[in-house]
Coordinates of C-alpha atoms in Angstrom, one line a residue:
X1 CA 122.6 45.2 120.0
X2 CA 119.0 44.0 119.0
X3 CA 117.4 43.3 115.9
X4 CA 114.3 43.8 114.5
X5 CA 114.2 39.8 114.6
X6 CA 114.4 39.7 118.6
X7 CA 118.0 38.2 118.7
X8 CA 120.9 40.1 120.6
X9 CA 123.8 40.0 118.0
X10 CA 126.7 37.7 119.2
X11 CA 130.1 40.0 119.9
X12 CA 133.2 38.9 118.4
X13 CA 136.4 36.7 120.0
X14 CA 139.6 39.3 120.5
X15 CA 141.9 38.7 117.3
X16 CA 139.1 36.7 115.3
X17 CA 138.4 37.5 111.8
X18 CA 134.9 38.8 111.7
X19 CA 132.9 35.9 108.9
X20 CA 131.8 37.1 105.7
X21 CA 128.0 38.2 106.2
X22 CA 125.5 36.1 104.7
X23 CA 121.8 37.1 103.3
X24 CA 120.7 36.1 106.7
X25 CA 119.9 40.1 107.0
X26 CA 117.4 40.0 104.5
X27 CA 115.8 37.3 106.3
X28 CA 114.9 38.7 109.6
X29 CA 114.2 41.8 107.8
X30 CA 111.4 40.0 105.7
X31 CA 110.0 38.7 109.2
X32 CA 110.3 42.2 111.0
X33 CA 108.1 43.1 107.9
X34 CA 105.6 40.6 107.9
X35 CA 105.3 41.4 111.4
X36 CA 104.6 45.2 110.9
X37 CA 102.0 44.0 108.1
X38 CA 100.0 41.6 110.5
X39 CA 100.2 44.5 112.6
X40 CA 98.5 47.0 110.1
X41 CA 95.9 44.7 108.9
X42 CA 94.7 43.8 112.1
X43 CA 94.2 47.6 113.0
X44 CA 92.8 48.0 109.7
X45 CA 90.1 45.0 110.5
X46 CA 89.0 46.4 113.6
X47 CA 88.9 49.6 112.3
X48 CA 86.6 48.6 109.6
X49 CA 84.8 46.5 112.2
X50 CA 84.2 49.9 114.3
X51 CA 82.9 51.3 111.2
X52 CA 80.5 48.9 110.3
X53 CA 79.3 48.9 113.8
X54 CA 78.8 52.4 113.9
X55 CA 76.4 52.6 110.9
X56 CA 74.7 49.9 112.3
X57 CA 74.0 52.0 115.8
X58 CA 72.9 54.9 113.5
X59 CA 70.8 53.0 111.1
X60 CA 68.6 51.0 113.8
X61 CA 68.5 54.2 116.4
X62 CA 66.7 56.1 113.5
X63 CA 63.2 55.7 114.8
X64 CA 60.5 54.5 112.3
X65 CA 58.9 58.0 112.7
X66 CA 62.1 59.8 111.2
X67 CA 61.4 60.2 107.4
X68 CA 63.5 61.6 104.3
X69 CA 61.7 64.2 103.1
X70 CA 60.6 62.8 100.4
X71 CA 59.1 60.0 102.4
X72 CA 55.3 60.1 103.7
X73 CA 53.7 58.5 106.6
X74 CA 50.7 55.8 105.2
X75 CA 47.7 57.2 105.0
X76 CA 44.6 56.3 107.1
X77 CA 41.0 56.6 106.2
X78 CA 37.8 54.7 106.0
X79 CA 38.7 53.2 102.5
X80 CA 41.1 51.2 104.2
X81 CA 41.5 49.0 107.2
X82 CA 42.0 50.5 110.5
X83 CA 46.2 51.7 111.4
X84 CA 47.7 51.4 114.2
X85 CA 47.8 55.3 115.9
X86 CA 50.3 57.4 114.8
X87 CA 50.9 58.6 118.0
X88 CA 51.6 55.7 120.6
X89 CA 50.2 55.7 123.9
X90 CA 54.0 56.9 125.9
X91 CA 53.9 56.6 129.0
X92 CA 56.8 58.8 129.1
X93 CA 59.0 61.1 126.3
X94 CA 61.4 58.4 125.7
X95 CA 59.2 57.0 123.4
X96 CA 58.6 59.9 121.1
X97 CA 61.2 57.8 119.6
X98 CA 59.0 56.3 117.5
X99 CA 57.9 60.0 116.1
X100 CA 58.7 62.6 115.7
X101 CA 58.1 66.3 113.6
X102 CA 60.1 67.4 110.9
X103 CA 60.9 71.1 110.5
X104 CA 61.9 72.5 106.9
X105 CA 65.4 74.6 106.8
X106 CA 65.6 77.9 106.1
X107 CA 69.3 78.0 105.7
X108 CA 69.3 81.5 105.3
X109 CA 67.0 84.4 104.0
X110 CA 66.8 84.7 100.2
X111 CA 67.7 80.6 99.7
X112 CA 65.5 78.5 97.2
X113 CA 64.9 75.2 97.7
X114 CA 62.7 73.1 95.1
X115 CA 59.6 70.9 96.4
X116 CA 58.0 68.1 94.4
X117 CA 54.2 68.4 95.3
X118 CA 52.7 67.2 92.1
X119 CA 53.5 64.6 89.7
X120 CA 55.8 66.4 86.9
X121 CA 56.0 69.8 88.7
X122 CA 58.8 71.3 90.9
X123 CA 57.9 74.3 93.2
X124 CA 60.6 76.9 94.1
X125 CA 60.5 77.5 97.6
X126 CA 62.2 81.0 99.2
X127 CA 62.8 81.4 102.7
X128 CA 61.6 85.0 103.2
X129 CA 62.4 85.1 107.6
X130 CA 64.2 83.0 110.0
X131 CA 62.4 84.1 112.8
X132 CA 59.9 83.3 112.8
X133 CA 60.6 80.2 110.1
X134 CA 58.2 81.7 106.9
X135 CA 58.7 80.4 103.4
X136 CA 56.9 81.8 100.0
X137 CA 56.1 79.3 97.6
X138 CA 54.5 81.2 93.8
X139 CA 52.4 78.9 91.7
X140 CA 51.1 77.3 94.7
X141 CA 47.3 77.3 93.2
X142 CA 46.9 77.4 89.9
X143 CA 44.3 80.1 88.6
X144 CA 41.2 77.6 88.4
X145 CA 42.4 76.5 91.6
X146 CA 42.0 80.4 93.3
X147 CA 38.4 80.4 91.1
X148 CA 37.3 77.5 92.2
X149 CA 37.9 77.9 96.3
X150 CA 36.6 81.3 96.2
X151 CA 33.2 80.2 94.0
X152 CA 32.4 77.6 97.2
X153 CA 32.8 80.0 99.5
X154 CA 30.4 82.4 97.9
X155 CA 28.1 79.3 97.8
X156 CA 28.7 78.5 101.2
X157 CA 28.2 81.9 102.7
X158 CA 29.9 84.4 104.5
X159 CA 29.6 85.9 107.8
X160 CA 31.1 89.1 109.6
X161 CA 34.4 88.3 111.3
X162 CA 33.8 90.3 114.0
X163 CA 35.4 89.4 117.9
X164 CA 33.5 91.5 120.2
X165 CA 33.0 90.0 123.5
X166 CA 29.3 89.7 124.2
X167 CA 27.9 91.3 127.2
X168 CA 26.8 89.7 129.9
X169 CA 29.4 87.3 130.0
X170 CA 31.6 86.5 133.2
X171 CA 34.3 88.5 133.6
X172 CA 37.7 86.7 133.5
X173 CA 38.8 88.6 136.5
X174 CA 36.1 87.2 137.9
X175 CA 36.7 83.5 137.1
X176 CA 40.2 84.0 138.1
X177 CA 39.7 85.4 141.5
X178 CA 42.0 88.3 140.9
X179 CA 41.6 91.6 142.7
X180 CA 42.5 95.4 141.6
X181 CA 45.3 95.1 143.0
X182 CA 46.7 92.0 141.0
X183 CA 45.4 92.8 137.8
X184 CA 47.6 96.3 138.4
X185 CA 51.0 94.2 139.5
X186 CA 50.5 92.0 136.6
X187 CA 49.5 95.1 133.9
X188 CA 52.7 97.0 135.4
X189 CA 55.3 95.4 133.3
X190 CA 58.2 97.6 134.6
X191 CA 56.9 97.7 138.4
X192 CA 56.6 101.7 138.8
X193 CA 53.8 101.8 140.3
X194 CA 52.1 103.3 137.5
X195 CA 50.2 102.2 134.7
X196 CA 52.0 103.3 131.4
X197 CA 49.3 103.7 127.4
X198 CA 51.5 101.3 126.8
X199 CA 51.1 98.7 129.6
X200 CA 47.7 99.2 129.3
X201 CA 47.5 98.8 125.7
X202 CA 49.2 95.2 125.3
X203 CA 47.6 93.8 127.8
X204 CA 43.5 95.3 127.0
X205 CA 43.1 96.0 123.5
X206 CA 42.1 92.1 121.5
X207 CA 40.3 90.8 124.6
X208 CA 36.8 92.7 123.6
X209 CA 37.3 92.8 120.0
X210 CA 37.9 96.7 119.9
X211 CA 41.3 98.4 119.0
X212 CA 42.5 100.7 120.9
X213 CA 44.9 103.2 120.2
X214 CA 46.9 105.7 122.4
X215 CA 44.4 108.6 121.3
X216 CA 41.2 106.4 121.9
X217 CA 42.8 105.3 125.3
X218 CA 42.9 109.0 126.3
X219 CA 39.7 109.9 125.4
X220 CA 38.2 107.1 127.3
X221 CA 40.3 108.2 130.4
X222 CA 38.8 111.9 129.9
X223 CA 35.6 110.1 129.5
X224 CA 35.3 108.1 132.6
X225 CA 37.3 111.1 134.6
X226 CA 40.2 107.9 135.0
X227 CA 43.0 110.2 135.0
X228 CA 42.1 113.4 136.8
X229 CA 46.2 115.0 136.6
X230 CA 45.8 114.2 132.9
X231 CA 49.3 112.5 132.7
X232 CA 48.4 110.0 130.9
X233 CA 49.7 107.3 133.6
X234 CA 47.6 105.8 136.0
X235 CA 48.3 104.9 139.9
X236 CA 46.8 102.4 141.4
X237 CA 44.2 104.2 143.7
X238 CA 43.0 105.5 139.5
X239 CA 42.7 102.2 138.6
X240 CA 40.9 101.0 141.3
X241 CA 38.0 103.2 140.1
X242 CA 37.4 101.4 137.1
X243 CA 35.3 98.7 136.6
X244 CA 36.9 95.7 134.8
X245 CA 34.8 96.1 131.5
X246 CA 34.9 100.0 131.9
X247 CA 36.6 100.1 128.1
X248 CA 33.9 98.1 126.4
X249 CA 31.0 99.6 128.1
X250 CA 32.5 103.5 127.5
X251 CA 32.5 102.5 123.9
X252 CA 29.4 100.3 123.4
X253 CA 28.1 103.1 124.4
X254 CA 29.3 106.0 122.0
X255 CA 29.6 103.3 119.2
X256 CA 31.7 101.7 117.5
X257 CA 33.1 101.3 113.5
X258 CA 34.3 98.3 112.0
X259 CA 37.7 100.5 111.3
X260 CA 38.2 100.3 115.5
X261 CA 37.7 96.5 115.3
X262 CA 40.5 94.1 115.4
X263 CA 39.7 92.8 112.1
X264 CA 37.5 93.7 109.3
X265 CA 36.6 90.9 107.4
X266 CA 34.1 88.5 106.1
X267 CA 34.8 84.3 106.3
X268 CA 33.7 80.9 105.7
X269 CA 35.2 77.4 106.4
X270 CA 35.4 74.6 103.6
X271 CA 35.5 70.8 104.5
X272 CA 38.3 69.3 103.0
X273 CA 37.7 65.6 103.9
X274 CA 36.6 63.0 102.3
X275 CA 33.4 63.5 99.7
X276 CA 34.7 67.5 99.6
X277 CA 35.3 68.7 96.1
X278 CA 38.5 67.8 94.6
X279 CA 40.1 70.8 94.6
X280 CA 39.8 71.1 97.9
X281 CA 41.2 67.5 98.7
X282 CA 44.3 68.2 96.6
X283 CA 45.2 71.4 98.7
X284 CA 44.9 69.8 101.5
X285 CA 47.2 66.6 99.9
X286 CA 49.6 69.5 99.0
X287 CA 49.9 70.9 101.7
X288 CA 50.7 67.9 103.9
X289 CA 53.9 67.1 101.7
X290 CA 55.2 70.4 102.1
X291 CA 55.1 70.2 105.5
X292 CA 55.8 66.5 105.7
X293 CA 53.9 65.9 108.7
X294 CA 52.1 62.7 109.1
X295 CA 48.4 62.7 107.2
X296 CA 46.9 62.4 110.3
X297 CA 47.5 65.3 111.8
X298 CA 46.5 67.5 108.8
X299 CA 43.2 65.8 108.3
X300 CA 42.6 66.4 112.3
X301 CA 43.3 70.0 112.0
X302 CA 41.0 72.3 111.2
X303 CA 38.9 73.0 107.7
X304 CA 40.1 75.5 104.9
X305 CA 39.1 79.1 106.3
X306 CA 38.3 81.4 103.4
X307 CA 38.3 85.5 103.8
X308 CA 37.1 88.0 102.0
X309 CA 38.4 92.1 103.0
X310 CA 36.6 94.7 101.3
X311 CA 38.3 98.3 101.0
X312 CA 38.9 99.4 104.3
X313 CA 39.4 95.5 105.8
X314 CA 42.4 94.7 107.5
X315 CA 43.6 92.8 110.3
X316 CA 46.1 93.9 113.4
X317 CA 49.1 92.1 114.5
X318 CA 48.4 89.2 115.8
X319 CA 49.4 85.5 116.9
X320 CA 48.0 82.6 115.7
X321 CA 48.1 81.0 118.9
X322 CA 48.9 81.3 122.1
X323 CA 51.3 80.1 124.4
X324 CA 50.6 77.2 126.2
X325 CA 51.0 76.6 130.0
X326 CA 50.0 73.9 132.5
X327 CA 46.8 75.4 133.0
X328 CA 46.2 75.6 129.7
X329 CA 44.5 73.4 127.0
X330 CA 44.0 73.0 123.1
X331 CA 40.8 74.0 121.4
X332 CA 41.3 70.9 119.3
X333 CA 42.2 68.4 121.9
X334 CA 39.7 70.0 124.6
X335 CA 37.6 66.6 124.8
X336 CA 40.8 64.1 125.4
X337 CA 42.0 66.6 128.2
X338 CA 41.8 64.5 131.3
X339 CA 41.2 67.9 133.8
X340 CA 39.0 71.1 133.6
X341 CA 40.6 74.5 132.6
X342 CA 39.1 77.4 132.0
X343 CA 41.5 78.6 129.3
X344 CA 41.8 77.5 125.6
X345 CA 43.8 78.4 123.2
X346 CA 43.8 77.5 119.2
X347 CA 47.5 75.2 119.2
X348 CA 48.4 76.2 115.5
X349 CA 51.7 74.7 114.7
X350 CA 51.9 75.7 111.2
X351 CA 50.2 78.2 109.2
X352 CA 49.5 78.1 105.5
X353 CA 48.2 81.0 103.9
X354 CA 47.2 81.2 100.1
X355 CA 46.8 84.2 98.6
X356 CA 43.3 83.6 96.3
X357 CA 43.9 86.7 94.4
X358 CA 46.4 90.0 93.4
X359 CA 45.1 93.1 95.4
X360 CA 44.8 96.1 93.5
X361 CA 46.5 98.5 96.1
X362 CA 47.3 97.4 99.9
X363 CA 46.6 93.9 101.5
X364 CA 50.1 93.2 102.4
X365 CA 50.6 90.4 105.4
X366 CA 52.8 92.2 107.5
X367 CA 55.5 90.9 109.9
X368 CA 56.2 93.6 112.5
X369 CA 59.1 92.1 114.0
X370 CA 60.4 89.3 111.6
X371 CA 64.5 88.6 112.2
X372 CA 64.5 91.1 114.9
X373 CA 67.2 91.0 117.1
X374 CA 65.3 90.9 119.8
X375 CA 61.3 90.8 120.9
X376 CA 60.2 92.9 123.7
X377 CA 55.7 93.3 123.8
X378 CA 56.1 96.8 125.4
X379 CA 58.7 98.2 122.6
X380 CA 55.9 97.8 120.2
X381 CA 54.2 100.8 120.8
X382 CA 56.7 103.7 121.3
X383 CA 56.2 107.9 120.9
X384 CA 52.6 106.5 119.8
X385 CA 53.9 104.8 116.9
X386 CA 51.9 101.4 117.0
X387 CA 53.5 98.2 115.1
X388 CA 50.7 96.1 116.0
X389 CA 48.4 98.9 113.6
X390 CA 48.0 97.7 110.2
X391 CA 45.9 100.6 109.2
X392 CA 48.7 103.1 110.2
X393 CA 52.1 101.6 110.2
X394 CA 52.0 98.6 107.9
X395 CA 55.1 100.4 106.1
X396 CA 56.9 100.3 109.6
X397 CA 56.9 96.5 109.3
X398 CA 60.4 94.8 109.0
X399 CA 58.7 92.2 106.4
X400 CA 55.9 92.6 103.9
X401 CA 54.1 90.0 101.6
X402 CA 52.6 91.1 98.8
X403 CA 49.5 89.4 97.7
X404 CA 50.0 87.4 94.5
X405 CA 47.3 84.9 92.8
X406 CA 48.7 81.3 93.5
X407 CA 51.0 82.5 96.3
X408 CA 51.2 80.5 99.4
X409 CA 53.5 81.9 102.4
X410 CA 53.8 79.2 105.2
X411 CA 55.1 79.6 109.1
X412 CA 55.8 77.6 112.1
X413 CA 54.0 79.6 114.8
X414 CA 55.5 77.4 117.7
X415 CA 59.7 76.6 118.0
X416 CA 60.5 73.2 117.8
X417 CA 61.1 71.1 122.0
X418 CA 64.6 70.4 120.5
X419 CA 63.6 66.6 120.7
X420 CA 61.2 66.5 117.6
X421 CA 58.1 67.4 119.1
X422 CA 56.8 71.3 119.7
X423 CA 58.2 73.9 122.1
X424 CA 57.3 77.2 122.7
X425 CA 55.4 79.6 120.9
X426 CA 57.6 81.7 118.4
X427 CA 56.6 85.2 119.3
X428 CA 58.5 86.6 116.1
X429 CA 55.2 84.8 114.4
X430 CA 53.4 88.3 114.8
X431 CA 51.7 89.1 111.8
X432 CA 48.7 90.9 110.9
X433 CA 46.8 92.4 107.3
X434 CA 47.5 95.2 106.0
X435 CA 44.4 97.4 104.8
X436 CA 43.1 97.0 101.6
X437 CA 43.3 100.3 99.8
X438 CA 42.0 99.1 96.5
X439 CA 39.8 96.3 95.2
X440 CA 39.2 93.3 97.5
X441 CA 41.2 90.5 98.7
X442 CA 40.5 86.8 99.1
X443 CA 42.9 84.9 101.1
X444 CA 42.7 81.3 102.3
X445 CA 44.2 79.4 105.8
X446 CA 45.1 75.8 106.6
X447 CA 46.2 75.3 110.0
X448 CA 48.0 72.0 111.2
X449 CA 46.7 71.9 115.0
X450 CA 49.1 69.7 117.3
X451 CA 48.9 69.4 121.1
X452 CA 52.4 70.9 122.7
X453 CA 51.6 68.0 125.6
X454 CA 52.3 64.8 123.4
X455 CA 50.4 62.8 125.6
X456 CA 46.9 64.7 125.3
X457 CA 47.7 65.1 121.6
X458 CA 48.1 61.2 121.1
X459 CA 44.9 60.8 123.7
X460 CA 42.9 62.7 121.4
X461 CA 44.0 60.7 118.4
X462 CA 43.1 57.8 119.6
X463 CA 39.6 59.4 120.8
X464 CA 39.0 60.5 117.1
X465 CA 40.2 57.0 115.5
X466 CA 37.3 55.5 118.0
X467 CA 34.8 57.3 115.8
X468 CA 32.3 55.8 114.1
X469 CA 33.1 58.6 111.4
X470 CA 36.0 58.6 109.5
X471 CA 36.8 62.5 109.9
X472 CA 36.7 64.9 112.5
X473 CA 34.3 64.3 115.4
X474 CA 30.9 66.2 114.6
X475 CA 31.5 69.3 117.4
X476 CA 34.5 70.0 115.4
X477 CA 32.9 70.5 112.1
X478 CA 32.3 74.2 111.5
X479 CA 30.3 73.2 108.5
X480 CA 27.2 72.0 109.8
X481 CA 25.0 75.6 110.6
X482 CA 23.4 73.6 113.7
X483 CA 27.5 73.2 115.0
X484 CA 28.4 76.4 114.1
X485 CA 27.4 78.5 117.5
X486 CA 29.1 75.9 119.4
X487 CA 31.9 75.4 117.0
X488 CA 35.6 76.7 118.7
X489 CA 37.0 77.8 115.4
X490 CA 33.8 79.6 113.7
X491 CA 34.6 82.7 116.1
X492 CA 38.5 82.6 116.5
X493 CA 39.7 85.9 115.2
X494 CA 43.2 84.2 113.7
X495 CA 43.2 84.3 110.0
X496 CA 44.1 86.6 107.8

């Protein structure tokens, strides 16, 4: 038989007295147990060892770019010397790495969250939607604060926010080489062969700055003699007929109210760099530690927009940008785009919306489709019920914001790439002002601009730090009147 010491035990001679046993026994048994202990403490070294390495891997595989929340990026500007670019020069999306954008959790609708943004003050944060990602944060501005923004923008000046298309202009159609017959394929979403109010609707109403509605559309069919059987549909032998800026044209012509524009507003922008009043410096500090983006790309965004709705002002459904495709570009990174493309779009990762004042009756931002289940564009407008119509349906909205003095609701308008950077655009962003039934309402917009293609976002960066100025290149300051014609942003129709 064997022992724990390794020795077979020796068997006994036939008629032999078996010996007395001596403490021999507890002998090997102490070396079967030092043995075992050995054992166990070199398993517990290596496993300690494993561990140490493993924090290690973690520790130094956390790129520079990846901050705690309560961390900031260093801030550049003329006061100090030059920093490298926040944004390196990749060659290729390995080394995002070295950056990267963080995202504040929702966790789930109703949570509070407190944010230091001040010295000696703690916001409460609520998540109010998790698609898209929207957060409502009272107390933002502080009453002098709302007085103060909306005093320089009465000094600055306001101007009509209106988005009609002029005429004479070339028609996209045009530029695009599309005929009839592809404009028709590409209006008729569920390939009937006919052209639904609806198709035609999503697709036609923003572009010229009017809004259509399912009664208007009809009356401009019976107008133009588009839809002889009176159906309400339209073949493709109807369409034909009509010219491509038939719509605008019928209703230049008969007139139009600023209730059947897309919006109904007056606005101005505010500079918030450096030598801009101080209140307008601190927002815009504020607001980049609550979204905890590098300083960088907040100052490179675009200026405080300030709007002003009368009774009777509102603003339909709407994105704040639009999504972007190969053959698309940036309105902010337009002059570091190494091609030509005839489409822009305003790359809005993040909106910040302050409410300036409390609105005696209406003014709501609405959010159509927030937390839906699902987002289809045609199931917006059904039996003539119109979602995207904030003078008719506001109440039909899933989510409502009531305008509150200090207030500041936030959104990311795009989805995150799943590797840090931004992804696609979140269509549940739709969201829109309601009317303003009583009183007047001042609201106020940051937007954080950043490039989906990394690349042409960091090329643009680097374009900008080349500047002999230490803000925003001089075509992309709205606040000069000799920029503004030319100005991207002092005619986008994406504020509230």
């Amino acid at each position: 038989m064997m022992e724990c010491g390794g020795r077979e035990a020796e068997p006994l001679m036939p008629g032999a007295l078996p010996l007395p046993r001596e403490r021999a026994a507890l002998h090997k048994s102490s070396v079967c147990s030092r043995s075992y202990f050995v054992v166990i403490m070199v398993f517990f070294h290596v496993y300690i060892i494993n561990v140490i390495a493993l924090l290690m891997y973690v520790h130094y595989n956390n790129g520079p770019g990846e901050l705690p929340p309560a961390a900031e990026p260093p801030l550049t500007g003329s006061s100090r010397p030059p920093e490298p670019d926040p944004l390196p020069p990749a060659p290729d999306t390995t080394a995002r790495g070295s950056i990267y954008l963080p995202r504040i959790e929702g966790i789930r609708v109703g949570h509070v969250q407190k944010v230091a943004l001040e010295p000696n003050k703690v916001h409460e944060m609520k998540t109010l939607s998790l698609k898209p990602l929207l957060f409502e944060i009272p107390g933002f501005l502080t009453e002098e604060e709302c007085r103060v923004v909306v005093q320089l923008a009465q000094l600055k000046g306001l101007t009509e926010s209106q988005v009609m298309t002029p005429e004479g202009g070339e028609d996209l159609a045009e530029q695009l080489e599309l005929s009839p017959e592809d404009i028709f394929n590409l209006l008729d979403l569920n390939q009937d062969g006919q052209l639904q109010l609806q198709e035609v609707l999503t697709h036609s109403r923003v572009r010229d700055g009017i809004w259509l509605t399912p009664d208007s559309l009809r009356e401009i069919y019976t107008g133009l003699k588009a839809d002889p059987d009176g159906n309400g549909l339209l073949s493709l032998e109807e369409f034909k007929q009509l010219s491509s800026n038939a719509f605008q044209r019928f209703l230049r012509q008969r007139g139009v109210q600023s209730s059947q524009l897309v919006r109904n507003s007056k606005h101005t922008w505010l500079y918030q760099g450096e030598g801009a009043h101080r209140v307008l410096r601190g927002l815009r500090e504020r607001v980049t530690r609550l979204t905890r983006l590098p300083p960088a790309l907040v100052e490179l965004s675009e200026p405080l927009q300030v709007v002003r709705y009368e009774r009777g002002g509102h603003y339909h459904a709407h994105h704040d940008s639009g999504p972007v495709y190969p053959e698309t570009v940036c309105h902010h990174t337009k002059l570091a785009d190494n091609g030509s493309s005839p489409f822009e779009t305003s790359c809005r990762y993040i909106t910040v919306l302050f409410y300036l004042n409390s609105v005696e009756g209406g003014g709501e931002t609405a959010f159509p489709v927030a937390d839906n289940r699902t987002y289809e564009e045609v199931s917006l407008i059904q039996n003539d019920v119109d979602l995207l119509d904030t003078r008719k349906n506001c109440d039909k909205s899933n989510l409502l914001v009531k305008p509150s003095k200090g207030t500041a609701v936030f959104w990311y308008n795009y989805l995150s790439d799943g590797k840090g950077w931004v992804g696609e655009l979140d269509e549940y962003s739709l969201h829109g002002g309601c009317v303003v039934t009583q009183g007047t309402k001042w609201v106020a917009n940051n937007w954080i601009n950043i490039d989906p293609d990394y690349q042409r976002q960091a090329r643009y960066q680097r374009l900008v730090s080349q500047q002999d100025r230490p803000e925003r290149p001089r075509q992309q300051n709205p606040n000069s009147d000799r920029d503004r014609d030319r100005d991207p942003h002092s005619d986008m129709h994406h504020d509230l």
